[in-house]
Short mmCIF file of C-alpha atoms in Angstrom, two decimals:
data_model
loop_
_atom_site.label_atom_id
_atom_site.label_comp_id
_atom_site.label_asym_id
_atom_site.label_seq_id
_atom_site.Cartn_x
_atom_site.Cartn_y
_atom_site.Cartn_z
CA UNK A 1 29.38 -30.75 -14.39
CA UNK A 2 31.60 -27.86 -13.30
CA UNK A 3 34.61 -27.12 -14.43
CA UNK A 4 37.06 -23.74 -12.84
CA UNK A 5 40.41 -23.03 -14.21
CA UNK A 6 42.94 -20.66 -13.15
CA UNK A 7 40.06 -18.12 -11.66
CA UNK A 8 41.03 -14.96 -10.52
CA UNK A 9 38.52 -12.38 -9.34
CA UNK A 10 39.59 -8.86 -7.71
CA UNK A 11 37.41 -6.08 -6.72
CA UNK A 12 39.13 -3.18 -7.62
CA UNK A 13 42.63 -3.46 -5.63
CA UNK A 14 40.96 -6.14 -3.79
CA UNK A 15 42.17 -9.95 -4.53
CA UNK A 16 38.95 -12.47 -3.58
CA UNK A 17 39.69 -15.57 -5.24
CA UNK A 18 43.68 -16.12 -6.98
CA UNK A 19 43.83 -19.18 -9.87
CA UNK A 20 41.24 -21.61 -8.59
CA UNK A 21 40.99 -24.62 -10.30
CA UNK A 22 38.53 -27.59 -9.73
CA UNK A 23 36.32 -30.01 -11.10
CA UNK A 24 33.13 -31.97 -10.03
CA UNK A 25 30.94 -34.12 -11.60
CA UNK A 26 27.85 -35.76 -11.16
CA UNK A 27 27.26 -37.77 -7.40
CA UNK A 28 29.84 -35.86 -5.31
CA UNK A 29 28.99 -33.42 -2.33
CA UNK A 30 31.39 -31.30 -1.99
CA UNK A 31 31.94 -29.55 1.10
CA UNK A 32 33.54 -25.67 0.55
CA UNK A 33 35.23 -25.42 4.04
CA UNK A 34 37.63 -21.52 4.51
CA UNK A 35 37.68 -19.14 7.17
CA UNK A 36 35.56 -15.67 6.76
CA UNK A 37 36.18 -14.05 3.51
CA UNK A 38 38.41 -16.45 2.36
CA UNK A 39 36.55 -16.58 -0.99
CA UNK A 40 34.02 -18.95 -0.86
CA UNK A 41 30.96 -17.06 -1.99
CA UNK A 42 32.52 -15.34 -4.57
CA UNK A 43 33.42 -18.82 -5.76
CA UNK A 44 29.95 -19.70 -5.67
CA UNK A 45 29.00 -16.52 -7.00
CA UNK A 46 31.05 -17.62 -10.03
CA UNK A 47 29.70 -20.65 -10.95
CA UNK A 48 26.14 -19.14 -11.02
CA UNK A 49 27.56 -16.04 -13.26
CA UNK A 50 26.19 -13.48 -10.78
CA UNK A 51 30.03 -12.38 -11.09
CA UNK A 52 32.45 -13.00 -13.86
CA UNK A 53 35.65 -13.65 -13.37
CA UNK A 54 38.85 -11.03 -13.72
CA UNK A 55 40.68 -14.27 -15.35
CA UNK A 56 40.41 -17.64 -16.16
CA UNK A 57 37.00 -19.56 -17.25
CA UNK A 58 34.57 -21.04 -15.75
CA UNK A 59 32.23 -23.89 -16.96
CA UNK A 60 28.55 -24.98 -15.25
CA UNK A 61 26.90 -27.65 -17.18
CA UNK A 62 28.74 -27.30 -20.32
CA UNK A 63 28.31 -23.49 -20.26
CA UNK A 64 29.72 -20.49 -19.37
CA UNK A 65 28.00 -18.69 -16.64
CA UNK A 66 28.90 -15.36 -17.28
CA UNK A 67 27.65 -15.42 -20.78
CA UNK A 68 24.93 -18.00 -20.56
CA UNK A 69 23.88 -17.40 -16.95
CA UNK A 70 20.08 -17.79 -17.47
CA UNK A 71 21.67 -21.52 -19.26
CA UNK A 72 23.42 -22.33 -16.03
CA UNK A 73 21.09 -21.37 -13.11
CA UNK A 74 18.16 -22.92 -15.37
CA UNK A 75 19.56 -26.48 -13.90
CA UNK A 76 21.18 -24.75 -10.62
CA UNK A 77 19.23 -24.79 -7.51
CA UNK A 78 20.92 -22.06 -5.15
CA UNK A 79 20.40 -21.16 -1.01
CA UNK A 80 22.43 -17.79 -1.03
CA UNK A 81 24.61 -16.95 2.39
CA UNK A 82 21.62 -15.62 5.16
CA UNK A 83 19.23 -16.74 2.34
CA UNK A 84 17.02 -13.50 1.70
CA UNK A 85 13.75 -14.27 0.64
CA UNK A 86 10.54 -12.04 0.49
CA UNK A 87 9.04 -11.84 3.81
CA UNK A 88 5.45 -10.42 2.89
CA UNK A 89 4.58 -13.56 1.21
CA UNK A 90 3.34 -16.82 2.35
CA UNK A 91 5.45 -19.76 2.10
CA UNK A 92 2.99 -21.62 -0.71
CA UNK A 93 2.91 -18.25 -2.44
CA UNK A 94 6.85 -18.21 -2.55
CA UNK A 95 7.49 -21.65 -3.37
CA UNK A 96 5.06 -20.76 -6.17
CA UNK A 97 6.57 -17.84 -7.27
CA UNK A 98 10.25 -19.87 -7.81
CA UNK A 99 8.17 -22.35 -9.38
CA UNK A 100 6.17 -19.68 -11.67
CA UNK A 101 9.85 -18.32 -13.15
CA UNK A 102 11.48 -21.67 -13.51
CA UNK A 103 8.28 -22.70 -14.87
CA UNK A 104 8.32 -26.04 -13.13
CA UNK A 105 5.60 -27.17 -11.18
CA UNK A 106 6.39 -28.23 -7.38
CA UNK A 107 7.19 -31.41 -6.58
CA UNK A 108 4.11 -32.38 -4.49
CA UNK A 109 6.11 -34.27 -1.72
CA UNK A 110 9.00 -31.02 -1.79
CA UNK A 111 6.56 -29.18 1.36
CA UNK A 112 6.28 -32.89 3.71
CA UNK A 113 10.39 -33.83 2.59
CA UNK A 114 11.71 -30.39 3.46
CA UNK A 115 9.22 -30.05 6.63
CA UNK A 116 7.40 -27.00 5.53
CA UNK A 117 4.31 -28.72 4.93
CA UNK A 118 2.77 -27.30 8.52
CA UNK A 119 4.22 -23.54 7.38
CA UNK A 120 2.95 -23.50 3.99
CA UNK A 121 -0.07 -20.61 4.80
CA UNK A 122 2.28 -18.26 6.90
CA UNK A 123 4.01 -15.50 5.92
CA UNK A 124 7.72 -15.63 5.82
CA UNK A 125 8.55 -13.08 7.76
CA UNK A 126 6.53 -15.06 10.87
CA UNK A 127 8.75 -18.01 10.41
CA UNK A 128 11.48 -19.00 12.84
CA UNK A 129 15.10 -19.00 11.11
CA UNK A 130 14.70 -22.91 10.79
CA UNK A 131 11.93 -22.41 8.84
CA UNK A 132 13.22 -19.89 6.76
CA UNK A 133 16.41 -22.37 6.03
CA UNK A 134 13.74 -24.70 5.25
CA UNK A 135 11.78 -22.56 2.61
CA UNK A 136 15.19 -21.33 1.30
CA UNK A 137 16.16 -24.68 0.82
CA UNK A 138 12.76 -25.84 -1.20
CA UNK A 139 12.92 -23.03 -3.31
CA UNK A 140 16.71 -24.31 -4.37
CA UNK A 141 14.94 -27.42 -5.32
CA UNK A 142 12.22 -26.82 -7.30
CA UNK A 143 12.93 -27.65 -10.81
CA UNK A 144 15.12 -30.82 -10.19
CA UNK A 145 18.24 -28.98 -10.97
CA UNK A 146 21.34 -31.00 -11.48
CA UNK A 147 23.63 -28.48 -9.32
CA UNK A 148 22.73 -27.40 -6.08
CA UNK A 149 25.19 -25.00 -4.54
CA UNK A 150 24.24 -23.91 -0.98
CA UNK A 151 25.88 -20.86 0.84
CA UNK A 152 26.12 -21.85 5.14
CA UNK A 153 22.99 -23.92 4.73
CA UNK A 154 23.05 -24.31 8.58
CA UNK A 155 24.53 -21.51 9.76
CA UNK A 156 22.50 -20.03 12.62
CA UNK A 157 20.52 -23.25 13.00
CA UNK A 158 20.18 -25.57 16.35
CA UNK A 159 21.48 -28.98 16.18
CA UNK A 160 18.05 -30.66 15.28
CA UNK A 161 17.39 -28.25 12.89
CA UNK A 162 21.09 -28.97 11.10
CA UNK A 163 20.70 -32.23 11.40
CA UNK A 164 17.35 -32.17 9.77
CA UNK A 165 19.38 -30.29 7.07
CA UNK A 166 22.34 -32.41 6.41
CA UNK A 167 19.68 -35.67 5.86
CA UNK A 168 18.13 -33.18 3.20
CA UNK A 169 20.90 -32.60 1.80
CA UNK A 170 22.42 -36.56 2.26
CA UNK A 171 18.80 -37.51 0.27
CA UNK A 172 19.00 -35.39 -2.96
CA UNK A 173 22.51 -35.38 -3.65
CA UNK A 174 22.15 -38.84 -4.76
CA UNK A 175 21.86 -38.05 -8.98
CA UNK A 176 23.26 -34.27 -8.58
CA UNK A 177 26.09 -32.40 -7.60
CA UNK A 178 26.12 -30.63 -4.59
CA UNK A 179 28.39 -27.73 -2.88
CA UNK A 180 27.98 -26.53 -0.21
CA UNK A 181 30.14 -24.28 1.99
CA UNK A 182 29.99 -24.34 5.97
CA UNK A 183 31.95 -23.39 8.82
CA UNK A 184 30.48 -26.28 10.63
CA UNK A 185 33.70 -28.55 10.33
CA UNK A 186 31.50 -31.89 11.78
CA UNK A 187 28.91 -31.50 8.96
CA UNK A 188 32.07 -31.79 6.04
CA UNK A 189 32.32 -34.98 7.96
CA UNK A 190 28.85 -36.29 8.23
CA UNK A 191 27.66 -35.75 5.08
CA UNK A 192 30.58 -34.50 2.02
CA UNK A 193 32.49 -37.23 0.24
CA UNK A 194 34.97 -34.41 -1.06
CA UNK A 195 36.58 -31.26 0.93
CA UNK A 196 37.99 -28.16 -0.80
CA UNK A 197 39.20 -25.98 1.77
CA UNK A 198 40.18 -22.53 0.48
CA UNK A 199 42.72 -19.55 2.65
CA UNK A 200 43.00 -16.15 1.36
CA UNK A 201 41.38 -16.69 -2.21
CA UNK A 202 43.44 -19.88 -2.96
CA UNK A 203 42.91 -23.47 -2.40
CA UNK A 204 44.91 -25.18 0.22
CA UNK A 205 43.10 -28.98 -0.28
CA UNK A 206 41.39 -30.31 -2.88
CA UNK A 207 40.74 -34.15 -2.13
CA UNK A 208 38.71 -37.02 -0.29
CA UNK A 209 37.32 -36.31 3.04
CA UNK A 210 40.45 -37.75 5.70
CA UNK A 211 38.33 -40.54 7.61
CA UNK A 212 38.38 -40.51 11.39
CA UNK A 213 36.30 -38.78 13.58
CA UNK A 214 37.89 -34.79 13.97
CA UNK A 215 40.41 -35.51 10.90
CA UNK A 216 38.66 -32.88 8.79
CA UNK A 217 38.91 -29.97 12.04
CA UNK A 218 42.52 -31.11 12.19
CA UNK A 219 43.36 -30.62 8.83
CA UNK A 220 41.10 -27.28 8.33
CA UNK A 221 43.64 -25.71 11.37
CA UNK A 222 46.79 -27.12 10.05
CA UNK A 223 46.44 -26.21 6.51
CA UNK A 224 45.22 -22.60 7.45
CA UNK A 225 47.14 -21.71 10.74
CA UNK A 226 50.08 -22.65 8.10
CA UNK A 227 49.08 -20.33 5.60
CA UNK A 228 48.17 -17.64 8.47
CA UNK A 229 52.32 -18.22 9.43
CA UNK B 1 8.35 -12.92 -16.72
CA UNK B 2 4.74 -13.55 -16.28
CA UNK B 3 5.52 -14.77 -12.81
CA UNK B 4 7.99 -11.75 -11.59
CA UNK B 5 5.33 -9.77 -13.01
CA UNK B 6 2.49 -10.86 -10.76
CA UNK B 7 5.16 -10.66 -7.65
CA UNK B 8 5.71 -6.85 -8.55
CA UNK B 9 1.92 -6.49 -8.47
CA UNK B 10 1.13 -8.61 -5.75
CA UNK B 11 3.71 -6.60 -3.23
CA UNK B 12 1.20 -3.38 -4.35
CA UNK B 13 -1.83 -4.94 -3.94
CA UNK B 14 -1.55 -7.23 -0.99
CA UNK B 15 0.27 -4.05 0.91
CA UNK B 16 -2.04 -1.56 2.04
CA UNK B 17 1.42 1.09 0.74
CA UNK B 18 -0.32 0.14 -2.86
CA UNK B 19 -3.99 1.39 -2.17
CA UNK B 20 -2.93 4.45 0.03
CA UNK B 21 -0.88 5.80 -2.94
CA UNK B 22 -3.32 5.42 -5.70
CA UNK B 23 -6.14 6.31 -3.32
CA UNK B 24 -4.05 9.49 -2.77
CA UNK B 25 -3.24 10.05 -6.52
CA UNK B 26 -7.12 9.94 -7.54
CA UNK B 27 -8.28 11.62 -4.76
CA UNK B 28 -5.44 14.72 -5.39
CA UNK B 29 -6.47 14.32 -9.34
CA UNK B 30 -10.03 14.66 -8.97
CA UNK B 31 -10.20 17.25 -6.43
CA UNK B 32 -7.78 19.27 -7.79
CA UNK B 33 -9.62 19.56 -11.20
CA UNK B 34 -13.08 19.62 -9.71
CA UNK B 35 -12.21 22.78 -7.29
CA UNK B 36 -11.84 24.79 -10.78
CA UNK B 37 -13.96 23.26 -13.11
CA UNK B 38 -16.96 25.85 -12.23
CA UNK B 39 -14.81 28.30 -12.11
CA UNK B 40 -13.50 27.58 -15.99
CA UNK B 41 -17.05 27.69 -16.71
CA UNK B 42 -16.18 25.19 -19.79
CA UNK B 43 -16.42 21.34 -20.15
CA UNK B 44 -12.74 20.96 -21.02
CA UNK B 45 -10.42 17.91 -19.48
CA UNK B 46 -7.49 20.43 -20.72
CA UNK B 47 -6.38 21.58 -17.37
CA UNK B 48 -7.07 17.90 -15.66
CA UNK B 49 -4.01 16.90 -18.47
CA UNK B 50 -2.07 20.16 -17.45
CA UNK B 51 -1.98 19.36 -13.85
CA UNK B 52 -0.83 15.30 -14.57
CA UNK B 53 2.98 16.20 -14.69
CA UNK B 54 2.75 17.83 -11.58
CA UNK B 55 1.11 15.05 -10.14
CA UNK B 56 3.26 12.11 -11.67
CA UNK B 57 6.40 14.05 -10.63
CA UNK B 58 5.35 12.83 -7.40
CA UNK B 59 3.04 9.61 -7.37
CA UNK B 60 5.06 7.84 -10.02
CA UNK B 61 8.71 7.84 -7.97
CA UNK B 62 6.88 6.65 -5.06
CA UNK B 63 5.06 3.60 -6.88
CA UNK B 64 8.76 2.69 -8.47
CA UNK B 65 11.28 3.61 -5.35
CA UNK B 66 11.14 0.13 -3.76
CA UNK B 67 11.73 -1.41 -7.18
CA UNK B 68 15.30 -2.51 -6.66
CA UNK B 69 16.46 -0.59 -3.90
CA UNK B 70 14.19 -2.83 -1.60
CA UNK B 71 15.89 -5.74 -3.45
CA UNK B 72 19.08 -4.57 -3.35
CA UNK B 73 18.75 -3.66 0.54
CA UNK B 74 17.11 -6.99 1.68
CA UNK B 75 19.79 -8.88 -1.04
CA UNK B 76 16.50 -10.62 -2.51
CA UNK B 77 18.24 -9.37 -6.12
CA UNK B 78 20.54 -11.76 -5.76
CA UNK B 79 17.48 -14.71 -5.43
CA UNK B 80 16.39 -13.06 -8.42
CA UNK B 81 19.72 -12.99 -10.18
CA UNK B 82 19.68 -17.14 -9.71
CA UNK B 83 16.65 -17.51 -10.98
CA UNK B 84 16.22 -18.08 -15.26
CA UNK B 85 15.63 -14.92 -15.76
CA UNK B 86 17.21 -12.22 -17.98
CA UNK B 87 18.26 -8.93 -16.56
CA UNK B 88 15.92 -7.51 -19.20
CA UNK B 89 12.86 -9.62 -18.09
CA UNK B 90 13.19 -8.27 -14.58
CA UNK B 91 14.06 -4.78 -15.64
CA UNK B 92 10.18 -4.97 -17.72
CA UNK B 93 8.48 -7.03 -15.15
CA UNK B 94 9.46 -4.32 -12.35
CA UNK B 95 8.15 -1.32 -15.58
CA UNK B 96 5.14 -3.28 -16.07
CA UNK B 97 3.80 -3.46 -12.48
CA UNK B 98 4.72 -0.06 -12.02
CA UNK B 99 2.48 0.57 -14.69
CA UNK B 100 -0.68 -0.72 -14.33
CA UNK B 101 -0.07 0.84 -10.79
CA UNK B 102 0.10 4.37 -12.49
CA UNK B 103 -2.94 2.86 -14.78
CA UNK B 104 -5.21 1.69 -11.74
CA UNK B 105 -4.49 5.16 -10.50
CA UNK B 106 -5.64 6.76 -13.42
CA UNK B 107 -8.60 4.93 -14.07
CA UNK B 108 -9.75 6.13 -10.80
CA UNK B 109 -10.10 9.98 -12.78
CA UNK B 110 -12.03 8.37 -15.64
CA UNK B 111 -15.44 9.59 -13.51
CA UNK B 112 -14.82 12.76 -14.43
CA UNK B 113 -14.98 12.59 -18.44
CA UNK B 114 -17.43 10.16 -18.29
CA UNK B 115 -19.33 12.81 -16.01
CA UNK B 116 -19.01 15.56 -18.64
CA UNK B 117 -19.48 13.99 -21.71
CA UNK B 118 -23.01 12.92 -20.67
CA UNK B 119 -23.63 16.14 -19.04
CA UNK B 120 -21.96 18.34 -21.55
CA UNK B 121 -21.62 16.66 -24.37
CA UNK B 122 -17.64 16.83 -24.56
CA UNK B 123 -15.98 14.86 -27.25
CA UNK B 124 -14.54 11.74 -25.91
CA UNK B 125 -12.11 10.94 -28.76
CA UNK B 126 -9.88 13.71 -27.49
CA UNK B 127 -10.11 12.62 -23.73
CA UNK B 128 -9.20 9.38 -24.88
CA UNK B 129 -5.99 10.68 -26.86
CA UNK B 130 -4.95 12.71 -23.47
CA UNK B 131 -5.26 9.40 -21.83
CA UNK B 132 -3.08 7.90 -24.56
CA UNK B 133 -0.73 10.71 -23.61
CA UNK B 134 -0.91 10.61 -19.86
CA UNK B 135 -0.22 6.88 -20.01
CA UNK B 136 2.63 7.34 -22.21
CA UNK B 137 4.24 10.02 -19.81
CA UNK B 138 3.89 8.23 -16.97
CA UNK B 139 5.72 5.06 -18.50
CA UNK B 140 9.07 7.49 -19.62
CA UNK B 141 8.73 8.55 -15.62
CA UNK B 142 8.41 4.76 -14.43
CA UNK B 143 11.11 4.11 -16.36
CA UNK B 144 13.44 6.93 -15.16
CA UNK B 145 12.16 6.41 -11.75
CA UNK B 146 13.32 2.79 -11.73
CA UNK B 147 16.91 3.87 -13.23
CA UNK B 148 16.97 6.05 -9.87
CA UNK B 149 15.52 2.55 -7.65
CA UNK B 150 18.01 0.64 -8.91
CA UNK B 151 20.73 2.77 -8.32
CA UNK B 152 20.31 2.87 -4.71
CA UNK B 153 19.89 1.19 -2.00
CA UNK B 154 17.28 3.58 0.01
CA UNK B 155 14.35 3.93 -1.62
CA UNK B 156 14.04 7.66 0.38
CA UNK B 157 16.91 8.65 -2.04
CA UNK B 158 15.62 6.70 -5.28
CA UNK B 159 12.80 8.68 -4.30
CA UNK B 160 13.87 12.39 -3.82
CA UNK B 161 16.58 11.45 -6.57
CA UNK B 162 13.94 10.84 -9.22
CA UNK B 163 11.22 13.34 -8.30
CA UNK B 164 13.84 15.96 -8.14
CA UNK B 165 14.73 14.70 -11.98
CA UNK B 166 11.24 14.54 -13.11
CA UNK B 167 10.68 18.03 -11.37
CA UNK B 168 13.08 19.53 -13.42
CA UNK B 169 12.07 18.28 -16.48
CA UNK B 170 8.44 19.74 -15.88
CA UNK B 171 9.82 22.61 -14.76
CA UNK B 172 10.97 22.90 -18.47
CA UNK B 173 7.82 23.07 -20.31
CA UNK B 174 6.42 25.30 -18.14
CA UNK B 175 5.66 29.67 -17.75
CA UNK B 176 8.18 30.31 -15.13
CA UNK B 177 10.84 28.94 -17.55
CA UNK B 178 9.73 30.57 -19.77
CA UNK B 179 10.23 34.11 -18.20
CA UNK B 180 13.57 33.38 -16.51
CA UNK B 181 15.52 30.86 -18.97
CA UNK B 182 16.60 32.65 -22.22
CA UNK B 183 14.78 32.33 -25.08
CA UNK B 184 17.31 30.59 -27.34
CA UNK B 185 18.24 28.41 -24.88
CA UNK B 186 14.22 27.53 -23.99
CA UNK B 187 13.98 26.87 -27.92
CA UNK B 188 16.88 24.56 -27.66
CA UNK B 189 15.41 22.81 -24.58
CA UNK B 190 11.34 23.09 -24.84
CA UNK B 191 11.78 20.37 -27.62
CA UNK B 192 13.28 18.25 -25.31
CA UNK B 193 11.15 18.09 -22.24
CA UNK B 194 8.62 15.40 -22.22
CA UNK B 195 5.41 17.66 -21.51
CA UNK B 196 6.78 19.90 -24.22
CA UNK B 197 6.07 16.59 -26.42
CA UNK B 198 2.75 15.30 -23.93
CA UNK B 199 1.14 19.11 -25.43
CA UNK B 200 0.47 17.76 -28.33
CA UNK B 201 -1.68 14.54 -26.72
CA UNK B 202 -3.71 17.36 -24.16
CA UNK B 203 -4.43 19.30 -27.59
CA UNK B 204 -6.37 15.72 -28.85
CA UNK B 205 -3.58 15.19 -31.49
CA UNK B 206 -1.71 11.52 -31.92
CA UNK B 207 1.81 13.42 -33.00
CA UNK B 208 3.56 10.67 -34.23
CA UNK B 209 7.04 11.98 -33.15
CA UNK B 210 5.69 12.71 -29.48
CA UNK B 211 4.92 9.03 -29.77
CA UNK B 212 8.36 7.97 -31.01
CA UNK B 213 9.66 10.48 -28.72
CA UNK B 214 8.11 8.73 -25.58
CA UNK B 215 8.66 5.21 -26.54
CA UNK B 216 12.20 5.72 -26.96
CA UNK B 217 13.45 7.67 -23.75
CA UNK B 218 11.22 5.02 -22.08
CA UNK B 219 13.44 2.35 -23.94
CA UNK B 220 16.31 4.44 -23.26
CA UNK B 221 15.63 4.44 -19.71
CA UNK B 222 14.88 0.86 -19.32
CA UNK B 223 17.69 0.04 -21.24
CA UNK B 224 20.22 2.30 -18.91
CA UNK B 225 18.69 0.18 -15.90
CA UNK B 226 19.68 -2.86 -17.57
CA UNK B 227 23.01 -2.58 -18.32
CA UNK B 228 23.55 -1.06 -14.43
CA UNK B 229 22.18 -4.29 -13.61
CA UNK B 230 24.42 -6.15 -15.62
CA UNK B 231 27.13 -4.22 -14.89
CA UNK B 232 26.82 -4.78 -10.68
CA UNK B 233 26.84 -8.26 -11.23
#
């Protein structure tokens, strides 16, 4: 499903991500755990071809996203980090719009599963963040897409509200591959059965989630205080 | 595209931003005409066309300003970028809505010829070919006006950035040039300037090179606006 090897993306002078290398494939949830600009959006940034990469290639679904990205993000449902969406449209009218480009009709229990079905007449911009998570979250489904890849798909939200979330997410991951970053350390635990934790633009743990509750928070701090030494 | 067409068109015409500027841009057409036209004394839709630059220089970078600076500002480009679309396809969705903006807005004049050729007797065929002109104007300044949205993030500067553009290149084909540029250089540049090649479509004559002439710099520009999209990402 995804295959990265030996990335390297600068900005100018500016390092972001230095040789990362992973696979997934289909089934896993993947949680992308790394302190604040530690490279994790430009990762996923990657894999969807909205970047390219300085080295190294990248491969989404048997293609590469930075020639092919229409190809990849065809079959790539995506919630970006603080999920912009277009607040002078109603909910049904966005949903429709996704729906319109990826010319896929929308699944007619997507509104009651994602619990937007109440919201569906109001504008965006009236909605409460939760909501907005919510609608951002829909719209990344729509199309059935075999990838979903989901920037901080709590962040901001109460603990209902991320809870609600994490079930989503726990429900269609079953036939798909899903990413997701977070810096909720307690949701990698609920809900990923892999962790990739990345410091500074390179990976520091690729592997199964450690079992026991707080394991993952204990690793996450020893494997990046270390490479803060 | 069909979809991220009707989005560009829906933000225009479900935003009362959308009916204030074409309201504006018919109401500035036809009165500005109409205060002359007894004074010309003749049933002519020549200095209606003459005026149009002027006019687009204006209404045209405020239709296309939010374009992609809005996106880029809000970050909705990125949703955009995710979505199985080409850079191209959004590039001509955003032109198209612009479009039939400028269109709507122009329709809105059409009571005037319709007014003198049943009063007067004016021929239509060469309204219509000014039309054919105006419309093909207007798309090479939606399309540089869109280069200028999506090259910014403030729409006040995609804004000033393109009228101050499109001012200049009216400014070209016009009589104060003319009396302050040099002559060889005005030869050089007259050619150039897209009213210079609109003249001929105001005069009731389909010049096929004014045609070619249009259609490509509007390519050109749509095409530069791609590739900076591309190239951000």
């Amino acid at each position: 499903m995804i295959q990265l090897t030996n990335i390297t993306k600068e900005f100018g002078q500016k390092l972001a991500v230095r040789d990362v290398s992973f696979t997934a494939g289909t089934g896993e949830i993947i949680g992308f755990l790394g302190p604040n600009g530690a490279g994790k959006t430009t990762t996923m940034r990657l894999l969807l071809g909205i970047l390219t990469p300085t080295r190294g290639s990248v491969k989404v679904l048997g293609r590469n996203p930075g020639e092919n990205r229409v190809g990849v993000v065809r079959d790539t449902g995506y919630l970006p980090e603080n999920n912009p969406l277009y607040p002078e449209m109603k909910v049904r009218e966005y949903l429709g719009f996704i729906a319109g480009v990826r010319r896929k009709p929308i699944p007619e229990d997507l509104a009651a599963n994602v619990g937007i079905d109440d919201v569906l007449d109001v504008r965006i911009e009236e909605l409460s963040r939760g909501y907005k998570q919510r609608v951002g979250l829909a719209a990344a489904l729509i199309g059935d897409p075999k990838l979903i890849i989901l920037d901080e798909p709590t962040s901001g939200l109460d603990p209902i509200e991320q809870d609600r979330i994490k079930n989503l997410i726990r429900t269609v991951a079953k036939d798909k591959t899903v990413i997701f970053s977070t810096h909720i350390l307690s949701e990698v635990e609920d809900i990923a059965s892999r962790l990739i934790i990345i410091n500074r633009g390179e990976i520091v743990y690729d592997g199964k989630k450690p079992a026991g509750k707080g394991s993952v928070e204990k690793l996450f701090k020893q494997l990046v205080r270390k490479e803060k030494k | 595209m069909k979809a991220l067409y009707f989005k560009e068109l829906g933000y225009y015409l479900k935003n009362p931003i959308g009916y204030i500027v074409v309201v504006l841009f018919a109401v500035f057409a036809n009165f500005l005409f109409l205060k002359d036209i007894f004074a010309i004394g003749s049933a002519s839709m020549r200095p209606f066309f003459d005026m149009l630059p002027w006019l687009f220089m204006i209404f045209i970078p405020a239709v296309a300003m939010r374009v992609f600076a809005e996106e880029r500002r809000s970050n909705t480009l990125e949703t955009l970028l995710t979505l199985p679309v080409s850079e191209t396809q959004i590039v001509l969705a955003k032109f198209f809505g612009v479009v039939t903006i400028v269109v709507l807005g122009l329709s809105l004049t059409l009571g005037i010829p319709i007014l003198l050729t049943v009063l007067s007797g004016m021929a239509i065929q060469e309204v219509m070919v000014g039309y054919l002109g105006a419309l093909l104007l207007a798309s090479l300044f939606a399309a540089i006006s869109i280069l200028f949205s999506s090259l910014t993030k403030n729409q006040v500067v995609a804004f000033l950035s393109a009228a101050l553009v499109l001012f200049f290149l009216v400014l070209l084909n016009s009589d104060f040039t003319s009396n302050v540029i040099p002559r060889e250089l005005l030869n050089l540049l007259s050619p150039l300037a897209p009213v210079t090649q609109y003249d001929s479509f105001v005069k009731g004559l389909i010049d096929l090179r004014a045609v070619v002439y249009m259609l490509s710099f509007t390519a050109l520009f749509i095409g530069l606006t791609v590739i900076d999209l591309e190239k951000r990402s």
